[in-house]
Amino acid sequence: MSKRVLHAALLGLGTVGTGVYKVLKQQTQEMEQKIGAVVELKKILVRNLKKAAAKIQEPELLTNDWQEILEDESIDIVIEVMGGIEPARTYITEALTAGKHVVTANKDLVASYGGELLDCAAAHHCDFLFEAAVAGGIPIIRPLKQCLAGNHISEVVGIVNGTTNFILTKMEQEGMEFADALALATKLGYAEADPTADIQGYDAGRKMAIMASIAFNSRVTFEDVSTQGITHISSKDIRYAKELNCVIKLLGVARNTETGIEVSVQPMLVSEKHPLATVNDSFNAVFVHGDAVDDAMFYGRGAGELPTASAIVGDVFDIVRNILFSCTGRISCTCYKEIPVKKQEDMESRFFMRLHVDDRPGVLASIASVLGNNNVSIAQMIQKHKHRHEDLAEIVVVTSRVKEGNFNDAMLIIESMNVVHKISSVIRVYGEDS
Ligand code: NAP
Ligand code: HSE
């Protein structure tokens, strides 16, 4: 019997595209037994043909003409790994409209236009899969959509950016300052050439929007996510966190509360006892709480050539199985609810703050009184260092869980007090009151 061959086109041959090319080659021998057909790459779209030709054994596959792929009826599956919004959005829409199934790793696109693309896929009975868009090689989209579908998920918390986790780990374990750790991350190839989206929390925000939409069955876009980066975190904050038996991590937190969905990304103190506290270097992890499963954690490599390709090829194989069993388009958009997304000032959190204040009687009492008047209750306080040449004391206050709006009101007053010289840090603390 002749083997069944399905054709795919790859859009992009950068880090991830090269990984997909390699993993498909590594699977060639087993593919037919594993999934019932062989997937052959028929075209690879790039901008720079010469640069790409040096990366593969069959330069004749390369093209810089999208129409060549779109008009080729033998191409069943399009794998988009170019990145960015345009032309990826247009190409994916055109591919789906032409009845081609699509796999993408593009979190920027899915976080803002996922609903539109899933609707387009459903209208044309196609699969649109994006496992690699969140946490690279870690399976999380399929677990949320399928394996955990028997749950009401109340919380998804993730370390979903490898660059920032690497930087914070170096700051914590080797006492590096932020700028030095970022330079090392860049040298080792973890950080992008422009690391803004990583260090400002935008990359993690996009991944959290995608996970929150799926976990809570209600559309959340990147624009709904409150994001704060890690550029203001100092080694001193990390040392104080250690004294409080915590580490500092860039956490994406998504909660489905009675009053709406909360989604945010920010550096947070995390208790050393929490499993996420042990996720170090460029590793990622996603912690999920469901009413049936209880707690579940997914851990692994959140980026890189082969880990990301692992997720993409898994999606491609799923599509092949669906094509062979004539059941494509089975799992489309799962956002069947319309839950409001809360503004940051209406969310609740615990806070860590570090202040430089006058070192004289009554100062602590006056700060405590402002916090109390704004319904902010103090859970812990540390006063240790006195500046050598000034009459200043450094105090650290950890609050109980408070409404963000109340905390911000208190901070505005504290900032204007004569006895307060500087508010050096304000960092949220993950978890309930201890
Ligand atoms: P990359 O290394 O910059 O590669 C991008 C590739 O796409 C290059 O081959 C580029 O071709 C091609 N390309 C870009 N725009 C194009 C256009 N308009 N027409 C034709 N080809 C175009 O990017 P990457 O790191 O592989 O990332 C790709 C996607 O995967 C992004 O959406 C990213 O967010 C996502 N992702 C990446 C990782 C990771 O670890 N890198 C992990 C998860 C998800 P030229 O070189 O010829 O310009
Ligand atoms: N820049 C991302 C990170 C990798 O550092 O995790 C792609 O998602």
Tab-separated table of C-alpha atoms and ligand atoms in Angstrom:
chain	number	residue	atom	x	y	z
A	1	MET	CA	0.000	0.000	0.000
A	2	SER	CA	1.410	3.435	-0.874
A	3	LYS	CA	2.037	5.728	2.039
A	4	ARG	CA	-0.255	8.656	2.671
A	5	VAL	CA	1.603	11.990	2.348
A	6	LEU	CA	0.313	15.315	3.639
A	7	HIS	CA	2.035	18.534	2.664
A	8	ALA	CA	2.904	21.419	4.931
A	9	ALA	CA	4.361	24.882	4.399
A	10	LEU	CA	6.569	26.634	6.926
A	11	LEU	CA	6.335	30.429	7.187
A	12	GLY	CA	9.652	31.542	8.710
A	13	LEU	CA	12.998	29.783	9.148
A	14	GLY	CA	14.428	31.526	12.202
A	15	THR	CA	15.016	29.937	15.621
A	16	VAL	CA	11.673	28.124	15.776
A	17	GLY	CA	11.324	27.439	12.035
A	18	THR	CA	14.726	25.743	11.968
A	19	GLY	CA	13.667	23.657	14.981
A	20	VAL	CA	10.461	22.555	13.223
A	21	TYR	CA	12.465	21.610	10.125
A	22	LYS	CA	14.831	19.498	12.283
A	23	VAL	CA	12.131	17.798	14.398
A	24	LEU	CA	10.081	16.853	11.321
A	25	LYS	CA	13.233	15.281	9.852
A	26	GLN	CA	13.944	13.419	13.126
A	27	GLN	CA	10.405	11.983	13.028
A	28	THR	CA	10.353	10.949	9.348
A	29	GLN	CA	11.032	7.248	9.967
A	30	GLU	CA	8.345	6.777	12.603
A	31	MET	CA	5.746	9.226	11.380
A	32	GLU	CA	3.643	6.833	9.354
A	33	GLN	CA	3.358	4.297	12.185
A	34	LYS	CA	2.802	7.034	14.740
A	35	ILE	CA	0.109	9.088	13.014
A	36	GLY	CA	-0.845	7.177	9.853
A	37	ALA	CA	0.744	9.529	7.327
A	38	VAL	CA	3.959	11.307	6.475
A	39	VAL	CA	4.176	15.104	6.671
A	40	GLU	CA	6.428	16.580	4.026
A	41	LEU	CA	7.494	20.203	3.935
A	42	LYS	CA	6.669	21.482	0.459
A	43	LYS	CA	7.513	25.179	0.805
A	44	ILE	CA	9.314	27.444	3.259
A	45	LEU	CA	8.556	31.166	3.185
A	46	VAL	CA	11.344	33.570	4.150
A	47	ARG	CA	12.395	37.115	3.288
A	48	ASN	CA	16.084	36.487	2.761
A	49	LEU	CA	16.491	33.452	0.472
A	50	LYS	CA	20.291	33.419	0.608
A	51	LYS	CA	20.471	33.439	4.409
A	52	ALA	CA	17.883	30.652	4.641
A	53	ALA	CA	19.522	28.483	1.954
A	54	ALA	CA	22.504	27.935	4.240
A	55	LYS	CA	20.248	26.367	6.906
A	56	ILE	CA	18.616	23.491	5.007
A	57	GLN	CA	19.469	20.617	2.690
A	58	GLU	CA	16.761	21.428	0.080
A	59	PRO	CA	17.053	25.129	-0.843
A	60	GLU	CA	14.538	24.509	-3.646
A	61	LEU	CA	11.812	24.537	-0.948
A	62	LEU	CA	12.438	28.220	-0.244
A	63	THR	CA	10.258	30.987	-1.565
A	64	ASN	CA	9.526	34.603	-0.734
A	65	ASP	CA	6.136	34.531	-2.465
A	66	TRP	CA	3.188	33.820	-0.147
A	67	GLN	CA	0.795	33.392	-3.092
A	68	GLU	CA	2.785	30.337	-4.207
A	69	ILE	CA	1.838	28.642	-0.918
A	70	LEU	CA	-1.721	29.944	-0.739
A	71	GLU	CA	-2.540	28.807	-4.271
A	72	ASP	CA	-0.955	25.365	-3.889
A	73	GLU	CA	-3.955	23.098	-3.234
A	74	SER	CA	-1.732	20.190	-2.225
A	75	ILE	CA	-0.617	22.087	0.914
A	76	ASP	CA	-2.890	21.001	3.784
A	77	ILE	CA	-1.114	22.588	6.752
A	78	VAL	CA	0.513	26.000	7.221
A	79	ILE	CA	2.958	26.445	10.117
A	80	GLU	CA	3.392	30.145	10.947
A	81	VAL	CA	6.643	30.941	12.784
A	82	MET	CA	7.448	34.410	11.426
A	83	GLY	CA	6.130	36.324	14.457
A	84	GLY	CA	4.499	39.781	14.652
A	85	ILE	CA	0.955	40.819	13.784
A	86	GLU	CA	1.257	41.558	10.062
A	87	PRO	CA	1.552	39.900	7.635
A	88	ALA	CA	1.000	36.853	9.895
A	89	ARG	CA	-2.662	37.780	10.609
A	90	THR	CA	-3.459	38.189	6.905
A	91	TYR	CA	-1.612	35.042	5.826
A	92	ILE	CA	-3.290	32.901	8.520
A	93	THR	CA	-6.736	34.263	7.647
A	94	GLU	CA	-6.145	33.589	3.953
A	95	ALA	CA	-4.834	30.089	4.658
A	96	LEU	CA	-7.852	29.180	6.824
A	97	THR	CA	-10.247	30.678	4.281
A	98	ALA	CA	-8.609	28.488	1.625
A	99	GLY	CA	-9.269	25.406	3.823
A	100	LYS	CA	-5.704	24.983	5.061
A	101	HIS	CA	-5.140	24.076	8.727
A	102	VAL	CA	-2.837	26.378	10.689
A	103	VAL	CA	-0.346	25.916	13.521
A	104	THR	CA	1.318	28.981	15.042
A	105	ALA	CA	3.719	29.878	17.865
A	106	ASN	CA	2.761	33.535	17.608
A	107	LYS	CA	1.602	34.700	21.064
A	108	ASP	CA	1.464	38.374	20.021
A	109	LEU	CA	-1.117	37.473	17.405
A	110	VAL	CA	-3.120	34.925	19.427
A	111	ALA	CA	-3.263	37.201	22.513
A	112	SER	CA	-4.894	40.017	20.534
A	113	TYR	CA	-6.650	38.273	17.609
A	114	GLY	CA	-7.119	34.677	18.810
A	115	GLY	CA	-10.930	34.947	18.867
A	116	GLU	CA	-11.108	36.243	15.313
A	117	LEU	CA	-8.761	33.533	13.990
A	118	LEU	CA	-10.562	30.725	15.845
A	119	ASP	CA	-13.877	31.943	14.386
A	120	CYS	CA	-12.352	32.002	10.913
A	121	ALA	CA	-11.045	28.446	11.415
A	122	ALA	CA	-14.460	27.248	12.595
A	123	ALA	CA	-16.204	28.888	9.624
A	124	HIS	CA	-13.975	26.882	7.275
A	125	HIS	CA	-13.933	23.612	9.315
A	126	CYS	CA	-10.211	23.950	9.880
A	127	ASP	CA	-7.950	23.427	12.859
A	128	PHE	CA	-6.108	26.440	14.290
A	129	LEU	CA	-3.661	25.261	16.975
A	130	PHE	CA	-1.149	27.260	19.028
A	131	GLU	CA	0.331	25.052	21.769
A	132	ALA	CA	3.777	26.653	21.276
A	133	ALA	CA	2.455	30.177	21.844
A	134	VAL	CA	2.440	29.690	25.636
A	135	ALA	CA	5.438	28.352	27.555
A	136	GLY	CA	7.228	26.901	24.512
A	137	GLY	CA	7.694	23.164	24.924
A	138	ILE	CA	5.421	22.787	27.973
A	139	PRO	CA	2.028	21.279	27.123
A	140	ILE	CA	-0.530	23.685	28.610
A	141	ILE	CA	-3.065	24.760	25.960
A	142	ARG	CA	-4.202	21.199	25.271
A	143	PRO	CA	-4.301	20.285	28.990
A	144	LEU	CA	-6.440	23.369	29.713
A	145	LYS	CA	-8.791	22.779	26.751
A	146	GLN	CA	-9.046	19.014	26.970
A	147	CYS	CA	-7.528	17.148	29.920
A	148	LEU	CA	-8.805	19.660	32.512
A	149	ALA	CA	-12.161	20.357	30.805
A	150	GLY	CA	-13.948	18.633	33.701
A	151	ASN	CA	-12.941	21.433	36.083
A	152	HIS	CA	-13.994	24.913	36.974
A	153	ILE	CA	-10.554	26.468	36.978
A	154	SER	CA	-10.201	29.250	39.513
A	155	GLU	CA	-6.533	30.172	39.164
A	156	VAL	CA	-3.667	29.934	36.684
A	157	VAL	CA	-0.310	31.217	37.898
A	158	GLY	CA	2.748	31.076	35.720
A	159	ILE	CA	6.412	31.805	35.347
A	160	VAL	CA	6.108	32.115	31.592
A	161	ASN	CA	9.086	34.195	30.542
A	162	GLY	CA	12.468	32.492	30.510
A	163	THR	CA	14.565	35.650	30.128
A	164	THR	CA	13.221	37.343	33.257
A	165	ASN	CA	13.324	34.134	35.276
A	166	PHE	CA	16.991	33.733	34.333
A	167	ILE	CA	17.726	37.339	35.361
A	168	LEU	CA	15.936	37.041	38.718
A	169	THR	CA	17.636	33.701	39.433
A	170	LYS	CA	21.088	35.228	38.801
A	171	MET	CA	20.207	38.199	41.035
A	172	GLU	CA	19.067	35.865	43.806
A	173	GLN	CA	21.707	33.147	43.632
A	174	GLU	CA	24.772	35.144	42.574
A	175	GLY	CA	23.922	38.601	43.938
A	176	MET	CA	24.035	40.188	40.457
A	177	GLU	CA	22.345	43.531	39.781
A	178	PHE	CA	19.617	43.679	37.109
A	179	ALA	CA	21.762	45.259	34.361
A	180	ASP	CA	24.556	42.668	34.719
A	181	ALA	CA	22.101	39.760	34.736
A	182	LEU	CA	20.374	41.150	31.608
A	183	ALA	CA	23.749	41.476	29.863
A	184	LEU	CA	24.488	37.816	30.689
A	185	ALA	CA	21.021	36.717	29.457
A	186	THR	CA	21.700	38.553	26.200
A	187	LYS	CA	25.167	36.994	25.863
A	188	LEU	CA	23.747	33.493	26.396
A	189	GLY	CA	21.038	34.125	23.784
A	190	TYR	CA	18.042	33.979	26.190
A	191	ALA	CA	17.011	37.608	25.777
A	192	GLU	CA	15.768	38.934	22.441
A	193	ALA	CA	17.908	41.509	20.568
A	194	ASP	CA	15.340	44.000	21.917
A	195	PRO	CA	14.451	42.579	25.343
A	196	THR	CA	11.706	45.157	26.060
A	197	ALA	CA	8.777	42.717	25.762
A	198	ASP	CA	10.536	40.274	28.092
A	199	ILE	CA	11.690	42.635	30.863
A	200	GLN	CA	8.553	44.818	30.825
A	201	GLY	CA	6.267	41.793	31.243
A	202	TYR	CA	4.504	42.132	27.861
A	203	ASP	CA	5.589	38.691	26.633
A	204	ALA	CA	4.275	37.084	29.833
A	205	GLY	CA	1.119	39.244	29.604
A	206	ARG	CA	0.334	37.842	26.153
A	207	LYS	CA	0.758	34.278	27.397
A	208	MET	CA	-1.472	34.970	30.431
A	209	ALA	CA	-4.219	36.449	28.211
A	210	ILE	CA	-4.234	33.275	26.126
A	211	MET	CA	-4.309	30.952	29.160
A	212	ALA	CA	-6.962	32.990	31.006
A	213	SER	CA	-9.271	32.901	27.950
A	214	ILE	CA	-9.054	29.131	27.777
A	215	ALA	CA	-9.082	28.419	31.521
A	216	PHE	CA	-12.108	30.628	32.263
A	217	ASN	CA	-13.963	30.128	28.933
A	218	SER	CA	-14.196	33.884	28.455
A	219	ARG	CA	-12.148	36.058	26.074
A	220	VAL	CA	-9.262	37.962	27.659
A	221	THR	CA	-6.943	39.911	25.360
A	222	PHE	CA	-3.466	41.262	26.000
A	223	GLU	CA	-4.978	44.737	26.293
A	224	ASP	CA	-6.899	43.526	29.421
A	225	VAL	CA	-3.743	42.436	31.262
A	226	SER	CA	-2.086	44.773	33.791
A	227	THR	CA	1.656	44.412	33.292
A	228	GLN	CA	4.667	45.508	35.281
A	229	GLY	CA	8.250	44.524	34.475
A	230	ILE	CA	11.291	43.712	36.599
A	231	THR	CA	13.586	46.654	35.796
A	232	HIS	CA	13.073	48.243	39.232
A	233	ILE	CA	13.932	45.125	41.253
A	234	SER	CA	17.205	45.509	43.152
A	235	SER	CA	19.450	42.973	44.848
A	236	LYS	CA	18.439	44.628	48.141
A	237	ASP	CA	14.765	43.712	47.519
A	238	ILE	CA	15.858	40.150	46.843
A	239	ARG	CA	17.827	40.045	50.113
A	240	TYR	CA	14.850	41.341	52.113
A	241	ALA	CA	12.599	38.806	50.360
A	242	LYS	CA	14.988	36.069	51.533
A	243	GLU	CA	14.670	37.324	55.124
A	244	LEU	CA	10.933	36.906	54.733
A	245	ASN	CA	11.496	33.321	53.423
A	246	CYS	CA	10.475	34.362	49.929
A	247	VAL	CA	11.961	34.673	46.444
A	248	ILE	CA	11.020	37.253	43.810
A	249	LYS	CA	9.581	35.914	40.540
A	250	LEU	CA	7.880	37.555	37.560
A	251	LEU	CA	4.460	35.941	37.999
A	252	GLY	CA	1.477	35.958	35.690
A	253	VAL	CA	-1.621	35.595	37.846
A	254	ALA	CA	-5.083	34.915	36.423
A	255	ARG	CA	-8.040	34.424	38.765
A	256	ASN	CA	-11.702	33.845	38.125
A	257	THR	CA	-13.387	35.591	41.068
A	258	GLU	CA	-17.042	36.185	41.920
A	259	THR	CA	-16.685	39.781	40.723
A	260	GLY	CA	-14.802	39.113	37.495
A	261	ILE	CA	-11.547	37.942	35.987
A	262	GLU	CA	-8.258	39.305	37.333
A	263	VAL	CA	-5.205	39.025	35.071
A	264	SER	CA	-1.873	40.640	35.793
A	265	VAL	CA	1.850	40.173	35.369
A	266	GLN	CA	4.282	41.606	37.889
A	267	PRO	CA	7.285	40.718	40.019
A	268	MET	CA	6.006	39.142	43.257
A	269	LEU	CA	7.377	37.764	46.477
A	270	VAL	CA	6.630	34.038	46.504
A	271	SER	CA	6.974	31.872	49.599
A	272	GLU	CA	9.940	29.495	49.370
A	273	LYS	CA	7.469	26.726	50.169
A	274	HIS	CA	5.476	27.249	46.943
A	275	PRO	CA	6.476	24.933	44.054
A	276	LEU	CA	6.896	27.969	41.745
A	277	ALA	CA	9.685	29.277	44.008
A	278	THR	CA	11.933	26.411	42.871
A	279	VAL	CA	11.527	27.160	39.150
A	280	ASN	CA	14.884	28.676	38.248
A	281	ASP	CA	17.055	29.834	35.339
A	282	SER	CA	15.271	29.960	31.984
A	283	PHE	CA	12.705	27.299	32.950
A	284	ASN	CA	8.964	28.027	32.890
A	285	ALA	CA	6.108	26.574	34.932
A	286	VAL	CA	2.345	26.949	35.076
A	287	PHE	CA	0.401	26.193	38.246
A	288	VAL	CA	-3.328	25.515	37.831
A	289	HIS	CA	-6.049	25.135	40.448
A	290	GLY	CA	-9.284	23.396	39.461
A	291	ASP	CA	-12.252	22.300	41.570
A	292	ALA	CA	-11.788	18.651	40.606
A	293	VAL	CA	-8.067	18.238	39.947
A	294	ASP	CA	-7.011	20.464	42.901
A	295	ASP	CA	-3.447	21.699	42.159
A	296	ALA	CA	-1.477	20.734	39.043
A	297	MET	CA	1.863	22.106	37.859
A	298	PHE	CA	3.391	21.972	34.371
A	299	TYR	CA	7.157	22.519	34.183
A	300	GLY	CA	9.774	22.605	31.446
A	301	ARG	CA	11.530	24.628	28.785
A	302	GLY	CA	9.488	27.662	27.807
A	303	ALA	CA	11.491	28.643	24.743
A	304	GLY	CA	14.241	27.619	22.357
A	305	GLU	CA	14.565	25.979	18.987
A	306	LEU	CA	13.759	22.338	19.761
A	307	PRO	CA	11.428	22.705	22.798
A	308	THR	CA	9.204	25.128	20.844
A	309	ALA	CA	9.354	22.879	17.767
A	310	SER	CA	8.281	19.960	19.974
A	311	ALA	CA	4.969	21.731	20.690
A	312	ILE	CA	4.493	22.746	17.051
A	313	VAL	CA	5.097	19.274	15.658
A	314	GLY	CA	2.677	17.883	18.276
A	315	ASP	CA	0.018	20.235	16.870
A	316	VAL	CA	0.862	19.234	13.294
A	317	PHE	CA	0.495	15.546	14.196
A	318	ASP	CA	-2.875	16.231	15.833
A	319	ILE	CA	-4.072	17.897	12.646
A	320	VAL	CA	-2.873	14.941	10.568
A	321	ARG	CA	-4.869	12.559	12.764
A	322	ASN	CA	-7.919	14.818	12.459
A	323	ILE	CA	-7.585	14.942	8.666
A	324	LEU	CA	-7.258	11.152	8.467
A	325	PHE	CA	-10.346	10.666	10.647
A	326	SER	CA	-12.293	13.468	8.895
A	327	CYS	CA	-12.793	15.326	12.166
A	328	THR	CA	-10.981	18.624	11.693
A	329	GLY	CA	-12.395	21.748	13.353
A	330	ARG	CA	-13.608	19.656	16.325
A	331	ILE	CA	-12.300	21.900	19.105
A	332	SER	CA	-12.828	25.502	18.162
A	333	CYS	CA	-13.181	28.574	20.368
A	334	THR	CA	-14.049	27.613	23.961
A	335	CYS	CA	-14.926	31.162	25.100
A	336	TYR	CA	-18.685	30.714	25.564
A	337	LYS	CA	-18.990	33.091	28.558
A	338	GLU	CA	-18.628	36.860	28.834
A	339	ILE	CA	-17.050	37.515	32.222
A	340	PRO	CA	-15.897	41.088	32.878
A	341	VAL	CA	-12.174	41.673	33.386
A	342	LYS	CA	-11.414	43.716	36.513
A	343	LYS	CA	-9.320	46.880	36.573
A	344	GLN	CA	-6.115	46.664	38.603
A	345	GLU	CA	-7.390	49.106	41.286
A	346	ASP	CA	-10.280	46.715	42.004
A	347	MET	CA	-8.021	43.692	42.472
A	348	GLU	CA	-6.648	42.607	45.833
A	349	SER	CA	-3.068	41.843	46.801
A	350	ARG	CA	-0.562	41.808	49.614
A	351	PHE	CA	2.269	44.338	49.279
A	352	PHE	CA	5.926	44.586	50.274
A	353	MET	CA	7.260	48.131	50.475
A	354	ARG	CA	10.694	49.470	51.321
A	355	LEU	CA	10.973	53.063	52.581
A	356	HIS	CA	13.699	55.432	53.725
A	357	VAL	CA	12.368	57.508	56.598
A	358	ASP	CA	13.588	59.844	59.332
A	359	ASP	CA	15.014	57.838	62.216
A	360	ARG	CA	13.131	59.399	65.108
A	361	PRO	CA	10.255	58.584	67.462
A	362	GLY	CA	6.722	58.667	66.067
A	363	VAL	CA	7.649	58.075	62.412
A	364	LEU	CA	6.565	54.437	62.277
A	365	ALA	CA	3.349	55.318	64.108
A	366	SER	CA	2.525	58.054	61.584
A	367	ILE	CA	3.044	55.687	58.636
A	368	ALA	CA	1.014	52.957	60.337
A	369	SER	CA	-1.759	55.466	60.951
A	370	VAL	CA	-1.969	56.438	57.233
A	371	LEU	CA	-2.120	52.773	56.274
A	372	GLY	CA	-4.793	52.085	58.904
A	373	ASN	CA	-6.908	55.060	57.814
A	374	ASN	CA	-6.958	53.579	54.284
A	375	ASN	CA	-7.927	50.074	55.437
A	376	VAL	CA	-4.433	48.724	54.843
A	377	SER	CA	-3.439	46.351	57.578
A	378	ILE	CA	0.233	45.641	58.382
A	379	ALA	CA	1.226	41.965	58.533
A	380	GLN	CA	5.021	42.286	59.059
A	381	MET	CA	7.592	45.019	59.535
A	382	ILE	CA	11.412	45.042	59.458
A	383	GLN	CA	13.623	47.975	60.459
A	384	LYS	CA	17.326	47.301	60.183
A	385	HIS	CA	19.674	49.517	58.314
A	386	LYS	CA	20.550	52.990	59.306
A	387	HIS	CA	22.316	55.013	56.606
A	388	ARG	CA	25.839	55.719	57.818
A	389	HIS	CA	25.963	59.424	57.000
A	390	GLU	CA	22.331	60.393	57.487
A	391	ASP	CA	19.640	60.121	60.103
A	392	LEU	CA	17.636	57.785	57.910
A	393	ALA	CA	16.207	54.392	58.673
A	394	GLU	CA	15.165	51.806	56.117
A	395	ILE	CA	11.911	50.058	56.896
A	396	VAL	CA	10.148	47.239	55.154
A	397	VAL	CA	6.406	46.797	55.547
A	398	VAL	CA	4.406	43.792	54.366
A	399	THR	CA	0.671	44.344	54.274
A	400	SER	CA	-2.215	41.920	54.609
A	401	ARG	CA	-4.390	41.384	51.538
A	402	VAL	CA	-5.848	44.769	50.567
A	403	LYS	CA	-7.732	46.386	47.724
A	404	GLU	CA	-5.158	47.878	45.347
A	405	GLY	CA	-7.054	51.179	45.185
A	406	ASN	CA	-6.849	51.558	49.007
A	407	PHE	CA	-3.133	50.777	48.982
A	408	ASN	CA	-2.493	53.325	46.212
A	409	ASP	CA	-4.421	56.016	48.145
A	410	ALA	CA	-2.279	55.331	51.226
A	411	MET	CA	0.935	55.443	49.177
A	412	LEU	CA	0.051	58.857	47.742
A	413	ILE	CA	-0.205	60.261	51.267
A	414	ILE	CA	2.925	58.459	52.536
A	415	GLU	CA	4.937	59.735	49.555
A	416	SER	CA	4.070	63.320	50.488
A	417	MET	CA	5.019	63.021	54.198
A	418	ASN	CA	8.042	65.084	55.316
A	419	VAL	CA	9.452	62.194	57.344
A	420	VAL	CA	9.479	59.918	54.278
A	421	HIS	CA	12.539	60.494	52.106
A	422	LYS	CA	12.017	57.810	49.519
A	423	ILE	CA	9.749	54.913	48.665
A	424	SER	CA	12.431	52.610	47.286
A	425	SER	CA	10.248	49.654	46.267
A	426	VAL	CA	6.695	48.453	46.136
A	427	ILE	CA	6.335	44.783	45.179
A	428	ARG	CA	3.235	42.605	45.350
A	429	VAL	CA	3.262	39.434	47.453
A	430	TYR	CA	1.682	36.264	46.050
A	431	GLY	CA	-0.846	34.270	48.063
A	432	GLU	CA	-3.332	34.652	50.855
A	433	ASP	CA	-2.531	36.160	54.255
A	434	SER	CA	-0.249	33.817	56.201
B	1	NAP	P1	13.103	34.657	14.314
B	1	NAP	O1	14.276	33.853	14.727
B	1	NAP	O2	13.215	36.125	14.256
B	1	NAP	O3	12.628	34.103	12.887
B	1	NAP	C1	11.632	34.688	12.112
B	1	NAP	C2	11.649	34.067	10.722
B	1	NAP	O4	10.506	34.535	10.008
B	1	NAP	C3	12.857	34.419	9.870
B	1	NAP	O5	13.200	33.298	9.070
B	1	NAP	C4	12.342	35.552	8.949
B	1	NAP	O6	12.951	35.560	7.699
B	1	NAP	C5	10.906	35.101	8.769
B	1	NAP	N1	10.015	36.229	8.475
B	1	NAP	C6	9.708	37.269	9.282
B	1	NAP	N2	8.838	38.086	8.668
B	1	NAP	C7	8.604	37.560	7.454
B	1	NAP	C8	7.818	37.940	6.355
B	1	NAP	N3	7.094	39.054	6.389
B	1	NAP	N4	7.804	37.161	5.248
B	1	NAP	C9	8.541	36.040	5.211
B	1	NAP	N5	9.319	35.597	6.223
B	1	NAP	C10	9.351	36.361	7.334
B	1	NAP	O7	11.865	34.348	15.290
B	1	NAP	P2	11.659	33.057	16.219
B	1	NAP	O8	12.390	33.231	17.503
B	1	NAP	O9	11.867	31.833	15.441
B	1	NAP	O10	10.098	33.232	16.602
B	1	NAP	C11	9.092	32.920	15.685
B	1	NAP	C12	7.742	32.930	16.377
B	1	NAP	O11	7.710	31.945	17.410
B	1	NAP	C13	7.364	34.246	17.055
B	1	NAP	O12	5.972	34.431	16.952
B	1	NAP	C14	7.748	34.012	18.498
B	1	NAP	O13	7.019	34.805	19.409
B	1	NAP	C15	7.362	32.553	18.639
B	1	NAP	N6	8.052	31.842	19.708
B	1	NAP	C16	9.398	31.882	19.772
B	1	NAP	C17	10.051	31.149	20.753
B	1	NAP	C18	11.555	31.131	20.831
B	1	NAP	O14	12.092	30.477	21.716
B	1	NAP	N7	12.273	31.814	19.946
B	1	NAP	C19	9.307	30.402	21.691
B	1	NAP	C20	7.915	30.382	21.582
B	1	NAP	C21	7.297	31.103	20.586
B	1	NAP	P3	14.237	36.455	7.387
B	1	NAP	O15	15.313	35.954	8.303
B	1	NAP	O16	14.501	36.150	5.943
B	1	NAP	O17	13.843	37.871	7.662
B	2	HSE	N1	11.362	35.590	24.986
B	2	HSE	C1	10.637	34.488	25.522
B	2	HSE	C2	11.177	34.129	26.902
B	2	HSE	C3	10.736	33.259	24.659
B	2	HSE	O1	12.209	34.648	27.344
B	2	HSE	O2	10.537	33.293	27.551
B	2	HSE	C4	9.613	33.100	23.703
B	2	HSE	O3	8.377	32.956	24.340
